[in-house]
Every structure is written in C-alpha cells, then in structure tokens.
Coordinates of C-alpha atoms in Angstrom, one line a residue:
Chain A
M227 CA 7.7 144.5 82.5
N228 CA 4.0 143.9 83.2
A229 CA 2.8 146.1 80.4
P230 CA 1.0 143.3 78.5
A231 CA -0.8 142.1 81.6
A232 CA -1.7 145.6 82.6
M233 CA -3.6 146.1 79.3
I234 CA -6.1 143.5 80.5
D235 CA -8.9 145.3 82.3
V236 CA -10.7 143.9 85.3
A237 CA -13.9 142.9 83.5
L238 CA -11.8 140.8 81.0
R239 CA -9.9 139.3 83.8
L240 CA -13.1 138.2 85.5
E241 CA -14.3 136.8 82.2
I242 CA -11.1 134.8 81.9
H243 CA -11.6 133.4 85.4
D244 CA -15.2 132.5 84.5
L245 CA -13.9 130.7 81.4
Y246 CA -11.6 128.5 83.6
A247 CA -14.4 127.9 86.1
A248 CA -16.9 126.9 83.4
Y249 CA -14.3 124.6 81.7
S250 CA -13.6 122.8 85.0
A251 CA -17.3 122.5 85.7
C252 CA -18.0 121.0 82.3
L253 CA -15.4 118.3 82.8
D254 CA -16.3 117.6 86.5
H255 CA -20.0 117.3 85.7
G256 CA -19.2 114.9 82.9
A257 CA -20.8 117.2 80.3
L258 CA -18.3 116.1 77.7
D259 CA -20.4 117.0 74.7
E260 CA -19.9 120.6 75.7
W261 CA -16.2 120.3 76.0
P262 CA -15.4 121.0 72.3
E263 CA -17.4 124.2 72.4
F264 CA -14.7 125.7 74.7
F265 CA -12.3 125.6 71.7
T266 CA -12.2 127.4 68.4
E267 CA -12.8 125.5 65.2
E268 CA -9.1 125.3 64.4
C269 CA -7.4 124.8 67.7
V270 CA -4.6 123.0 69.5
Y271 CA -5.2 120.7 72.5
K272 CA -2.3 118.7 73.9
L273 CA -1.8 116.7 77.0
V274 CA 2.0 116.5 77.4
P275 CA 4.3 114.8 79.9
R276 CA 6.5 117.5 81.4
E277 CA 9.7 115.5 80.4
N278 CA 8.7 115.8 76.7
F279 CA 7.8 119.4 77.0
D280 CA 11.0 120.4 78.9
R281 CA 13.2 118.5 76.5
G282 CA 11.5 119.8 73.3
L283 CA 10.3 116.3 72.3
P284 CA 7.1 116.6 70.2
L285 CA 5.2 113.6 71.4
A286 CA 2.0 114.3 73.3
T287 CA -0.2 111.8 75.2
L288 CA -3.1 113.3 73.4
S289 CA -2.7 115.8 70.5
F290 CA -5.7 117.4 68.7
E291 CA -5.8 120.1 66.0
S292 CA -9.5 120.8 65.5
R293 CA -12.8 120.9 67.2
G294 CA -13.6 117.9 65.0
M295 CA -10.8 115.9 66.7
L296 CA -12.1 116.9 70.1
K297 CA -15.6 115.7 69.2
D298 CA -14.0 112.4 68.0
R299 CA -12.3 112.1 71.4
V300 CA -15.6 112.6 73.2
Y301 CA -17.1 109.9 71.1
G302 CA -14.1 107.7 71.9
A303 CA -14.2 108.4 75.6
T304 CA -18.0 107.8 75.9
Q305 CA -18.7 105.2 73.2
T306 CA -15.7 103.2 72.2
L307 CA -13.0 103.2 75.0
F308 CA -13.7 100.5 77.5
H309 CA -12.8 101.7 81.0
Q310 CA -13.7 101.7 84.6
P311 CA -15.8 104.8 85.2
Y312 CA -14.5 107.6 87.3
Y313 CA -15.4 111.1 88.4
Q314 CA -12.9 113.9 88.0
R315 CA -12.5 117.1 90.0
H316 CA -10.4 119.9 88.7
I317 CA -8.8 122.4 91.1
V318 CA -7.4 125.3 89.0
S319 CA -5.4 128.0 90.7
G320 CA -3.1 130.9 89.9
V321 CA -4.6 131.9 86.7
R322 CA -2.3 134.6 85.3
V323 CA -2.2 136.5 82.1
T324 CA 1.3 136.2 80.6
G325 CA 0.9 138.3 77.5
V326 CA -1.3 139.7 74.8
E327 CA -0.5 139.1 71.1
G328 CA -2.8 140.5 68.5
G329 CA -6.3 139.5 69.5
A330 CA -5.2 136.7 71.7
I331 CA -4.5 136.5 75.4
R332 CA -1.8 134.2 76.7
T333 CA -2.5 132.7 80.1
E334 CA -1.2 130.0 82.4
A335 CA -2.8 128.2 85.4
N336 CA -2.0 125.3 87.7
Y337 CA -4.3 122.4 87.7
L338 CA -4.8 119.4 89.9
V339 CA -7.2 116.6 88.9
V340 CA -8.6 114.3 91.6
R341 CA -10.0 111.0 90.3
T342 CA -12.6 109.0 92.2
K343 CA -13.4 105.5 90.9
K344 CA -16.4 103.6 91.9
N345 CA -15.9 102.0 95.4
E346 CA -12.5 103.6 95.7
L347 CA -10.8 106.4 97.6
S348 CA -10.2 109.7 95.8
E349 CA -6.7 110.1 94.5
V350 CA -4.5 112.6 92.9
F351 CA -4.7 111.7 89.2
N352 CA -2.9 114.3 87.2
C353 CA -1.3 117.6 88.1
G354 CA 0.4 120.2 86.0
R355 CA -0.2 123.5 84.3
Y356 CA -2.2 124.9 81.5
I357 CA -0.4 127.0 78.9
D358 CA -3.3 128.6 76.9
R359 CA -4.1 131.1 74.2
I360 CA -7.5 132.6 74.5
V361 CA -9.4 134.5 71.8
R362 CA -12.9 136.0 71.5
D363 CA -14.8 133.9 69.0
E364 CA -18.6 134.1 68.3
G365 CA -19.0 136.5 71.2
R366 CA -17.4 134.3 73.8
L367 CA -13.9 133.5 75.0
R368 CA -12.6 130.3 73.7
F369 CA -9.3 128.4 73.8
A370 CA -7.4 128.6 70.5
E371 CA -4.7 126.6 72.3
K372 CA -4.5 124.6 75.4
I373 CA -1.4 122.7 76.3
C374 CA -1.7 120.7 79.5
V375 CA 1.8 120.0 80.7
F376 CA 1.7 117.4 83.5
D377 CA 4.3 116.8 86.2
S378 CA 2.9 113.4 87.0
E379 CA 5.7 111.0 86.1
L380 CA 3.3 108.1 85.7
I381 CA -0.2 108.0 84.5
P382 CA -2.2 105.8 86.9
N383 CA -3.1 103.3 84.2
S384 CA -5.1 105.4 81.8
I385 CA -6.5 108.8 81.0
I386 CA -9.9 108.5 79.3
Y387 CA -11.6 111.9 79.8
P388 CA -10.1 115.3 78.9
V389 CA -8.2 117.3 81.4
Chain B
M78 CA 11.5 82.4 102.2
N79 CA 12.7 79.9 99.6
A80 CA 11.0 80.8 96.3
P81 CA 11.5 77.5 94.5
D82 CA 9.7 75.7 97.3
A83 CA 6.6 77.9 96.6
A84 CA 7.1 77.2 92.8
H85 CA 7.3 73.5 93.4
S86 CA 4.1 73.4 95.4
P87 CA 2.0 70.7 93.8
D88 CA -1.0 73.0 94.0
L89 CA 0.5 75.7 91.7
W90 CA -0.2 74.1 88.3
P91 CA -2.7 71.4 89.1
D92 CA -4.0 71.3 85.5
A93 CA -0.8 70.4 83.7
R94 CA -1.5 72.3 80.5
E95 CA 0.0 75.4 79.0
S96 CA -3.6 76.5 78.1
R97 CA -4.6 76.8 81.8
V98 CA -2.6 79.3 83.8
P99 CA -3.3 79.3 87.5
Y100 CA -4.4 82.7 88.9
R101 CA -1.6 82.4 91.5
A102 CA 1.0 82.7 88.8
Y103 CA 0.0 86.3 88.7
T104 CA -0.3 87.0 92.4
D105 CA 2.3 84.9 94.3
P106 CA 5.1 87.1 95.7
D107 CA 7.6 84.2 95.9
L108 CA 7.0 83.1 92.4
Y109 CA 7.4 86.7 91.3
R110 CA 10.8 87.0 93.0
E111 CA 11.9 83.9 91.2
E112 CA 10.7 85.3 87.9
L113 CA 12.9 88.3 88.3
E114 CA 15.9 86.0 88.9
R115 CA 15.2 83.6 86.1
F116 CA 13.9 85.9 83.4
F117 CA 15.2 89.4 84.1
Y118 CA 18.6 88.7 85.8
R119 CA 19.7 85.4 84.3
G120 CA 19.8 83.9 80.8
H121 CA 17.9 86.6 79.0
W122 CA 18.6 89.9 77.3
C123 CA 16.6 92.9 78.5
Y124 CA 15.8 96.1 76.7
V125 CA 17.6 99.2 77.9
G126 CA 17.0 101.8 75.2
L127 CA 17.8 103.1 71.7
E128 CA 21.3 104.2 70.6
A129 CA 19.6 107.5 69.5
E130 CA 18.9 108.2 73.2
V131 CA 22.7 108.4 73.9
P132 CA 24.2 109.7 70.7
N133 CA 27.4 111.4 72.2
P134 CA 30.2 110.2 74.5
G135 CA 29.1 110.8 78.1
D136 CA 25.4 110.7 77.3
F137 CA 23.5 108.5 79.7
K138 CA 20.0 107.2 80.3
R139 CA 18.9 105.9 83.6
T140 CA 16.6 102.9 83.1
V141 CA 15.5 99.6 84.7
I142 CA 16.0 95.9 84.3
G143 CA 13.5 94.0 86.3
E144 CA 13.5 96.0 89.5
R145 CA 17.2 96.9 89.3
S146 CA 18.2 100.5 88.3
V147 CA 20.8 100.6 85.6
I148 CA 22.5 103.3 83.5
L149 CA 23.0 103.0 79.8
V150 CA 25.9 105.2 78.8
R151 CA 28.1 106.0 75.8
A152 CA 31.7 105.8 76.9
E153 CA 34.4 108.1 75.7
D154 CA 35.5 105.6 73.0
G155 CA 32.0 105.6 71.6
S156 CA 31.1 102.1 72.9
L157 CA 28.0 101.4 74.9
A158 CA 28.1 100.4 78.5
V159 CA 25.5 99.5 81.1
V160 CA 26.3 99.6 84.8
E161 CA 24.2 99.1 87.8
N162 CA 23.1 102.2 89.6
H163 CA 24.4 101.7 93.1
C164 CA 27.7 102.6 94.6
A165 CA 30.2 99.9 95.5
H166 CA 31.0 101.6 98.8
R167 CA 27.7 102.0 100.7
G168 CA 25.0 101.1 98.2
V169 CA 23.8 104.6 97.3
R170 CA 21.7 104.7 94.1
F171 CA 23.8 107.6 93.0
C172 CA 22.3 108.5 89.7
Q173 CA 18.9 110.3 90.0
K174 CA 18.8 112.1 86.6
E175 CA 16.8 110.4 83.9
F176 CA 19.1 111.6 81.1
G177 CA 22.3 113.6 81.1
N178 CA 25.9 113.8 80.1
A179 CA 28.8 113.0 82.4
K180 CA 32.5 112.5 82.4
R181 CA 32.5 110.4 85.5
F182 CA 29.8 108.8 87.8
V183 CA 30.3 110.3 91.3
C184 CA 28.5 109.1 94.3
P185 CA 27.4 112.1 96.4
Y186 CA 27.8 110.4 99.8
H187 CA 31.7 110.0 99.9
Q188 CA 32.5 111.0 96.3
W189 CA 33.7 107.6 95.2
N190 CA 33.9 108.0 91.4
Y191 CA 33.8 105.7 88.4
D192 CA 34.6 106.0 84.8
L193 CA 31.8 105.6 82.3
K194 CA 32.4 101.9 82.0
G195 CA 32.0 101.5 85.8
N196 CA 35.6 101.1 86.8
L197 CA 36.4 102.7 90.2
V198 CA 38.9 105.5 89.6
G199 CA 38.8 107.7 92.7
V200 CA 38.4 107.1 96.4
P201 CA 38.8 110.2 98.6
F202 CA 41.4 109.8 101.4
R203 CA 42.3 106.4 100.0
N204 CA 45.9 107.0 101.1
G205 CA 44.9 108.5 104.4
F206 CA 45.5 112.1 105.5
V207 CA 48.3 113.8 107.3
V208 CA 47.4 115.3 110.7
E209 CA 50.1 117.1 112.6
G210 CA 52.8 115.4 110.6
R211 CA 51.4 111.9 111.0
K212 CA 49.6 110.0 108.3
V213 CA 46.2 108.7 109.6
G214 CA 43.4 106.6 108.1
G215 CA 43.2 105.5 104.5
M216 CA 42.1 102.3 103.0
P217 CA 43.9 99.1 103.9
P218 CA 47.1 98.4 101.8
D219 CA 45.3 95.4 100.1
F220 CA 42.4 97.6 98.9
D221 CA 42.1 96.8 95.2
M222 CA 40.4 99.5 93.1
K223 CA 39.8 97.0 90.3
A224 CA 37.7 94.8 92.6
H225 CA 35.3 97.6 93.6
G226 CA 33.8 98.9 90.4
L227 CA 30.1 99.2 89.6
T228 CA 28.3 96.0 88.5
Q229 CA 29.0 95.9 84.7
L230 CA 26.4 94.3 82.5
K231 CA 26.9 92.6 79.2
V232 CA 25.7 94.9 76.4
E233 CA 24.7 94.4 72.8
A234 CA 23.1 96.7 70.3
H235 CA 21.4 95.5 67.2
N236 CA 20.6 98.1 64.5
G237 CA 20.2 100.8 67.1
V238 CA 18.3 99.0 69.8
V239 CA 20.3 98.2 73.0
F240 CA 19.9 95.2 75.3
A241 CA 21.8 94.3 78.4
S242 CA 22.1 91.3 80.7
F243 CA 23.5 90.8 84.3
D244 CA 24.3 87.3 83.0
H245 CA 27.6 87.4 81.0
D246 CA 26.9 83.9 79.6
V247 CA 23.8 84.9 77.7
P248 CA 23.9 83.9 74.0
P249 CA 24.6 86.5 71.3
L250 CA 21.6 88.8 70.9
R251 CA 20.6 87.7 67.4
D252 CA 20.7 84.1 68.4
Y253 CA 18.6 85.0 71.4
L254 CA 16.0 86.6 69.1
G255 CA 16.0 83.5 67.0
A256 CA 15.9 83.0 63.2
D257 CA 12.0 83.3 63.0
V258 CA 11.6 86.5 64.9
A259 CA 14.8 88.4 64.1
P260 CA 13.8 89.2 60.5
W261 CA 10.6 91.0 61.9
F262 CA 12.8 93.0 64.3
E263 CA 15.1 93.9 61.4
R264 CA 12.1 95.0 59.3
V265 CA 11.6 97.9 61.7
F266 CA 15.2 98.3 62.8
N267 CA 17.2 97.8 59.6
G268 CA 20.1 100.0 60.7
R269 CA 18.5 103.3 59.8
K270 CA 19.1 106.2 62.2
L271 CA 16.3 106.6 64.6
V272 CA 14.8 109.9 66.0
V273 CA 13.1 109.8 69.4
L274 CA 9.8 111.6 69.4
G275 CA 9.0 111.3 73.1
Y276 CA 7.9 109.2 76.0
S277 CA 4.7 108.1 77.7
R278 CA 4.8 106.4 81.0
Q279 CA 2.0 104.6 82.9
R280 CA 1.6 102.4 85.9
I281 CA -0.7 99.4 85.3
P282 CA -2.0 97.6 88.4
G283 CA -1.5 94.1 86.9
N284 CA 1.1 91.4 86.7
W285 CA 3.8 92.1 84.1
K286 CA 3.2 88.9 82.2
L287 CA -0.3 90.2 81.3
M288 CA 1.3 92.7 79.0
Q289 CA 3.3 90.1 77.2
E290 CA 0.1 88.1 76.9
N291 CA -1.8 91.1 75.6
I292 CA 0.5 91.4 72.6
K293 CA 0.6 87.6 72.1
D294 CA -3.2 87.7 71.9
P295 CA -4.6 88.4 68.4
Y296 CA -8.1 87.4 69.5
H297 CA -8.9 90.6 71.5
P298 CA -8.0 93.6 69.3
G299 CA -10.9 93.1 66.9
L300 CA -13.3 92.7 69.9
L301 CA -12.1 95.0 72.6
H302 CA -11.0 97.9 70.3
T303 CA -13.8 99.6 68.4
W304 CA -11.2 101.5 66.2
F305 CA -9.5 98.3 65.1
V306 CA -12.7 96.5 64.0
T307 CA -14.5 99.5 62.6
F308 CA -11.6 100.9 60.6
G309 CA -10.2 97.5 59.6
L310 CA -6.8 98.0 61.4
W311 CA -7.0 94.5 63.1
R312 CA -9.8 92.0 62.7
A313 CA -10.4 88.3 61.9
D314 CA -10.9 88.7 58.2
Q315 CA -7.4 90.1 57.6
R316 CA -4.4 88.2 56.1
S317 CA -2.4 87.4 59.2
Q318 CA 0.5 85.5 60.5
M319 CA 1.5 84.4 64.0
V320 CA 5.2 83.7 64.4
M321 CA 7.1 82.5 67.4
D322 CA 10.7 81.7 68.2
A323 CA 11.9 78.1 68.8
H324 CA 11.3 78.5 72.5
G325 CA 7.9 80.1 72.3
R326 CA 9.1 83.1 74.3
H327 CA 9.3 85.7 71.6
A328 CA 6.5 86.3 69.0
A329 CA 5.4 88.4 66.1
M330 CA 1.8 89.2 65.3
I331 CA 1.6 90.3 61.7
S332 CA -1.3 91.5 59.6
R333 CA -2.6 93.6 56.7
R334 CA -5.1 96.3 57.1
N335 CA -8.4 96.0 55.2
Q336 CA -11.1 98.5 54.4
G337 CA -13.1 97.8 57.5
G338 CA -16.9 98.2 57.4
E339 CA -19.4 95.4 57.9
G340 CA -18.5 91.8 57.2
E341 CA -18.1 88.3 58.7
A342 CA -15.6 89.7 61.1
T343 CA -18.1 92.2 62.6
R344 CA -21.1 89.8 62.9
G345 CA -22.1 89.9 66.6
V346 CA -19.2 92.0 67.6
A347 CA -20.6 94.5 70.1
S348 CA -17.7 97.0 69.6
F349 CA -18.3 97.4 65.9
R350 CA -19.7 100.8 65.0
Q351 CA -21.1 100.6 61.4
N352 CA -21.9 104.3 61.2
M353 CA -18.9 105.7 63.0
K354 CA -17.3 108.4 61.0
L355 CA -14.5 110.6 62.2
N356 CA -15.2 114.4 62.2
D357 CA -11.5 114.8 61.5
D358 CA -9.8 111.8 59.9
R359 CA -6.3 113.2 59.9
V360 CA -5.7 110.8 62.9
L361 CA -6.0 108.0 60.4
D362 CA -4.1 109.6 57.5
V363 CA -2.2 106.4 56.8
V364 CA 0.5 106.5 54.1
P365 CA 2.2 103.2 53.3
E366 CA 6.0 103.2 53.7
P367 CA 8.4 101.1 51.4
W368 CA 9.9 99.2 54.3
W369 CA 6.5 97.7 55.3
N370 CA 6.7 95.2 52.4
G371 CA 3.1 94.4 52.7
P372 CA 2.0 94.1 56.4
T373 CA 0.5 97.2 57.9
V374 CA 1.0 96.0 61.5
T375 CA 3.7 94.0 63.2
M376 CA 3.7 93.6 67.0
L377 CA 6.7 91.9 68.5
T378 CA 7.0 90.6 72.0
L379 CA 10.6 90.1 73.0
F380 CA 10.6 88.2 76.2
P381 CA 10.7 89.3 79.0
S382 CA 11.0 93.1 78.8
V383 CA 9.9 94.8 75.6
I384 CA 7.3 95.1 72.9
V385 CA 8.1 96.6 69.5
Q386 CA 5.1 98.2 67.8
Q387 CA 4.5 99.1 64.2
Q388 CA 0.8 100.0 63.7
V389 CA 0.5 101.7 60.3
N390 CA 2.8 104.8 60.6
S391 CA 3.2 104.7 64.4
V392 CA 6.3 103.0 65.7
S393 CA 7.4 102.6 69.3
T394 CA 9.1 100.4 71.9
R395 CA 7.1 99.6 75.0
H396 CA 9.3 98.7 78.0
I397 CA 7.9 96.5 80.7
V398 CA 9.1 97.3 84.2
P399 CA 7.8 94.9 86.9
R400 CA 6.9 96.4 90.3
G401 CA 5.9 93.5 92.4
P402 CA 3.4 90.7 91.4
G403 CA 0.5 93.0 91.0
T404 CA 1.9 96.0 89.2
F405 CA 4.2 97.0 86.4
D406 CA 5.2 100.3 84.8
F407 CA 5.1 100.7 81.1
Y408 CA 7.4 103.1 79.3
W409 CA 6.6 104.0 75.7
T410 CA 9.3 105.4 73.4
H411 CA 7.8 106.7 70.2
F412 CA 10.3 107.2 67.4
G413 CA 10.7 107.9 63.7
F414 CA 13.5 107.7 61.2
A415 CA 16.1 110.3 60.4
D416 CA 14.9 110.5 56.7
D417 CA 11.3 111.1 57.6
T418 CA 9.7 114.2 55.9
P419 CA 8.1 116.7 58.3
E420 CA 4.7 115.4 57.0
M421 CA 5.6 111.8 58.0
T422 CA 6.8 113.0 61.5
R423 CA 3.4 114.8 61.9
R424 CA 1.6 111.7 60.8
R425 CA 3.4 109.5 63.3
L426 CA 2.6 112.0 66.0
R427 CA -1.1 112.2 65.0
Q428 CA -1.4 108.4 64.9
A429 CA 0.2 108.3 68.4
N430 CA -3.4 109.3 69.6
L431 CA -4.3 105.7 69.1
F432 CA -1.5 104.4 71.4
G433 CA -0.2 105.0 74.9
P434 CA -2.0 105.5 78.2
A435 CA -4.8 107.6 76.6
G436 CA -4.8 105.9 73.2
Y437 CA -8.0 104.9 71.4
V438 CA -6.7 101.3 71.2
S439 CA -4.3 101.1 74.1
A440 CA -5.9 102.8 77.1
D441 CA -8.5 100.0 77.4
D442 CA -5.7 97.3 77.3
G443 CA -4.4 98.7 80.6
E444 CA -8.0 98.9 82.0
V445 CA -8.7 95.3 81.1
I446 CA -5.4 94.1 82.6
E447 CA -6.2 95.8 85.8
M448 CA -9.6 94.0 85.8
Q449 CA -7.9 90.7 85.2
Q450 CA -5.7 91.2 88.2
Q451 CA -8.8 92.0 90.3
G452 CA -10.3 88.7 89.2
F453 CA -7.1 86.8 90.0
G454 CA -7.0 88.2 93.5
Q455 CA -10.5 87.2 94.4
D456 CA -10.2 83.5 93.4
P457 CA -6.6 82.4 93.7
G458 CA -7.4 78.7 93.2
N459 CA -8.8 79.3 89.7
R460 CA -7.0 79.3 86.3
T461 CA -7.3 81.1 83.0
L462 CA -8.2 79.3 79.7
S463 CA -6.4 79.9 76.4
E464 CA -7.7 77.3 74.0
L465 CA -8.7 79.3 70.9
G466 CA -7.4 77.4 67.9
G467 CA -6.9 74.2 70.0
R468 CA -4.3 73.2 72.4
E469 CA -1.4 73.0 70.0
I470 CA 1.6 75.3 70.0
G471 CA 3.0 76.6 66.7
P472 CA 2.9 79.3 64.1
T473 CA -0.4 80.0 62.3
D474 CA -1.5 81.8 59.1
H475 CA -4.5 83.4 60.9
M476 CA -5.4 85.3 64.0
V477 CA -8.2 83.2 65.5
T478 CA -5.9 81.5 67.9
E479 CA -4.2 81.8 71.4
T480 CA -1.2 79.7 70.3
L481 CA 1.3 82.4 71.2
I482 CA 0.1 82.5 74.8
R483 CA 0.3 78.7 75.1
G484 CA 3.8 78.9 73.6
L485 CA 4.8 81.5 76.3
Y486 CA 3.6 79.3 79.1
R487 CA 5.3 76.2 77.8
Y488 CA 8.5 78.2 77.9
Y489 CA 7.6 79.7 81.3
R490 CA 7.0 76.3 82.9
G491 CA 10.3 75.0 81.6
V492 CA 12.4 77.8 82.9
M493 CA 10.5 78.2 86.2
D494 CA 10.3 74.4 86.7
V495 CA 6.6 74.5 87.6

C-alpha cells in the first residue's frame, strides 16, 4: 500500500528534496553553525553503527536529544576536538517517503560521505542511510529525528563533523 | 626473515633507557611479528569478550587475538570455549558471522564439522563410498579424528570477562592480573550481571602499543582534552593514584573528579575554556554509584589486548586488534549492569558521547596517535622521551608522571630481549 506516500503532493516532495540538498550543502561547505537549525528544538540525532541498529542495541556513536546538544557538538568539533582537518562531501540518493504520521513525514535516503584530508586522496568515509522524521516548524521543514545508520564496519580513525 | 635478529640489532635501542623508545619500535615489521608471538600468542592472556555476549549454549562471538581469528562460544554444558577460526582440513576461515548460535561448526568447503569445543566429529566420506559394489576412497585407516580438531585455546573468565591464550602454560588469570591491579578490575567487575549496550569500531593508523601508552599517560588528558580540564574530569589538581603490576605491564590510572573551573591546573593550558558552558548539560548528568567507593575514574590497561574504562557513569572495554606495525583496530564494548534503572542506562548512553571514535575526549586520542605514527615514519633513527616525574618506575600518588609508560617499556625490553 502506497497510500501514505501518495498523500504527499509534488510541491511537498520537492520541498523535502530541497531540505536534503540544503542539509548536505551546509555540511559540505563547513557551515556547521547552521547545522542545528535543520532540527527542531527537541529532536533526535543519532549516528549508529548498523550492527547496533540491526541487533537492537541502544549505543550510538553520537546521540543527541536537543538543538542545544547539537550546538554543543558544533562547538566541540570546531573549538575543542583536536583533529586533522578534512572536507566532507555528501552524496544523498533515493530519498523516499515511507509514511505520514500526524503532522510528520517519515523519509529514508541513502548517503555516502567522501572525506578529503589535506594532502591526501579522497576516500569513502562513511556510508549508510538516513531514517528521518520531518515536520513543519516555524514555516520551514525541519528534522525532528535523524538516525544515520552506517554500514561502514570501521570508522577511519575518527568522526569529528556531523554526517 | 629472522625476527629476533632484527630485534637484536645494536642500533634498535641505542639509548638504553626505558624512558627513550626508538621510533623503529613502532614501525619495524620484523619486530612487530615478534611482538605478536611473544605478547599475543605466548605467555599472556588476551581479551575475547564478556560472558554476557554469549549467554546461552551455542551462542558464539567471532573475535581476534593478535591477528588470529578466534571464536568464543558457550558449549552445550554451559562452559566457555575458544577455538581458532580455521578448518583443520584445508585452512578455511569457516566462521564469517560476528555473532550467532550454532550446534556445530561446519566448514562450508568439505563440510568437516566440529563440536562447540572444537573436536572433529564429522568428515564426509571418511569411510569411502561404494561405487558399483566396490568401496572406493575414504581416509586412510590410521586417520585419527582426535588429532584433527580446531586449535583449542586455554580459557578463563573472571567475574564475567573472558580471556583466552594460545599458550596452555599461561599462569592463572588472577595471578596474571597481579595483586595490585586485580582489585581495580574487580571494582568494575565484581560478579554483577552485565548488559551489553553496543559497539563502536574504529581503525587507527598507528602502532598498537600507542593505545596502551595513551591509557598509561595521565599527563595528556588535562592538556589535550578540553572537556577534561574545563569540567574537572581529569586534571593535575585532582587526587590521583597511578598503580602498576609487579611487571609494569598492567596499570590503573585512578582519580577523583573536581569542580573544574580556573585554577593552578589550568594556568597556561591552551585547551582550558573558562567560559565554556554547555547548552544542554544532560551529557554530563553524572550520578555517583555506590561501587565507585570514591574515585570517579579508573582506567585499566591490561597488557597486551584490552583497556577497561570507567569514566563517571560510562563503562566500556576497549579491545586492541593489531593490524601490522602501523595500524590497529579498536573495538569498544559499552555495557551497563543488570540492576541499572532505565535512567542510569540513559545516562550511560548519553555520557558515551564523550567516548569512542567521535567522542569529545576520545576522538582526538586517535588523531594524535595517527600523527605520532606519521612522525615515527619520517625519522626512524629518533626516539621518544618519557621522563615526566623522573626516570624511576613505580606507583605514584599523583598524575604528573610518565612512570607507567616507563614501566611498560622495562617489561617490553625484557620480554622482547632488546
């Protein structure tokens, strides 16, 4: 049954695609201060290894519950976490609406993040899928929930910036 | 290539002090092969997991000792076994699942099968096959099933934590931990039932010993890690204790949290952020637990393969998996206790944001180790220097010391004969 997805009109679908494009652009341009604004005040952001997700284990590599925690992460990534700098490039594909519940739209999308460190070749850094819940908040679409479930069995040393 | 020859090279340790480690000790492939033999495959216990990961008969976990794939399994009689993951027939690494439940281990190639303790119990066409009334093939009459099991390791669990060794002459596990370090192990693992919260896995492009050193180094946390110095989780003005076993191979770094803020321990410390305030401080919602008995942090290094972390409410094991001289994998297993309230479980999960490959106080350890390895590679004739607190080796009642690193290298040089 595609009834829930069919309820989403074309304009809203385009708006959802624009949200993903803007989200990727924010991260890829390193505009991290804008990243928390893609989320509602109360929100869920998790970066989770697929093995934990599939086995129902609650541990996440990163787990935040409010825009405040996202702001704290931005401060950490830019001011306190010592790291070798890198660019990231998000390739997001296959955005699909998986359901509508109340005022929220459930979506999923594949993502691939390519990392480029200074003086190094570009490399596949993290790949997985977003499992999201999107709501309209203050006139724009925002993520109330974003679960990044990554296939990558090993993190290449560290993850500093958001995915 | 004869590894001990390389180790014996007079150039390897020209400066005969534990406080000066040659860069080549982190880059030399022959030395590395010898470390695997002498530390991971002989004379030492290596971490394989928690009993809570294999609660039921038939439950197994595929893991690694050194570079050798092994399987931790709970046998039908409830006992624990560890077997090496390659078939006695043609060498196939037959187990590819990370976790599962099995009645037998079966190699897919020719279906040789083994019971859960690694004994060979089935060989297809062992007695040959009848073709047109004539028996053909089969194993020779002197083929002995008992002589062709999987490699069986010595196994010992202590209060829910499982160690194994390829060396059946290794001393009992508690003796191996030693009278000075074992009580700190038993403070976290006192026999309570454990609950696994999940895993984090990372690959760090650095020599495996650097992670042992990192957790034997109380000097860096209050300098590298802004969160530790700013929020008083680990810094020089705390009541601390550095403990090592009689050999200097295992250690415990023990300390008590203070209120943080400005003080002697922050003077001139570039990573201190006087005005840093969290927008949402639930990440640091620390609630003391009765079993702490004072210290808010204990970091154990159990040589060669594992670190046990208690940092406030976050507890984990960190398994070191060497991958050649310049790389190791690092597996984190976060856990809690069966009697935790839902609030305590949530607290442990929130504080996990500080640790692991993206953690506020751990991600940069991996980064710094990678940069150490870069430095070693470019100047192999050079050596490190660990002389904070002098050149002596022994326990201390403060953290302004590199004594644990010196203790480690005294032990290392003895075992490696370098």
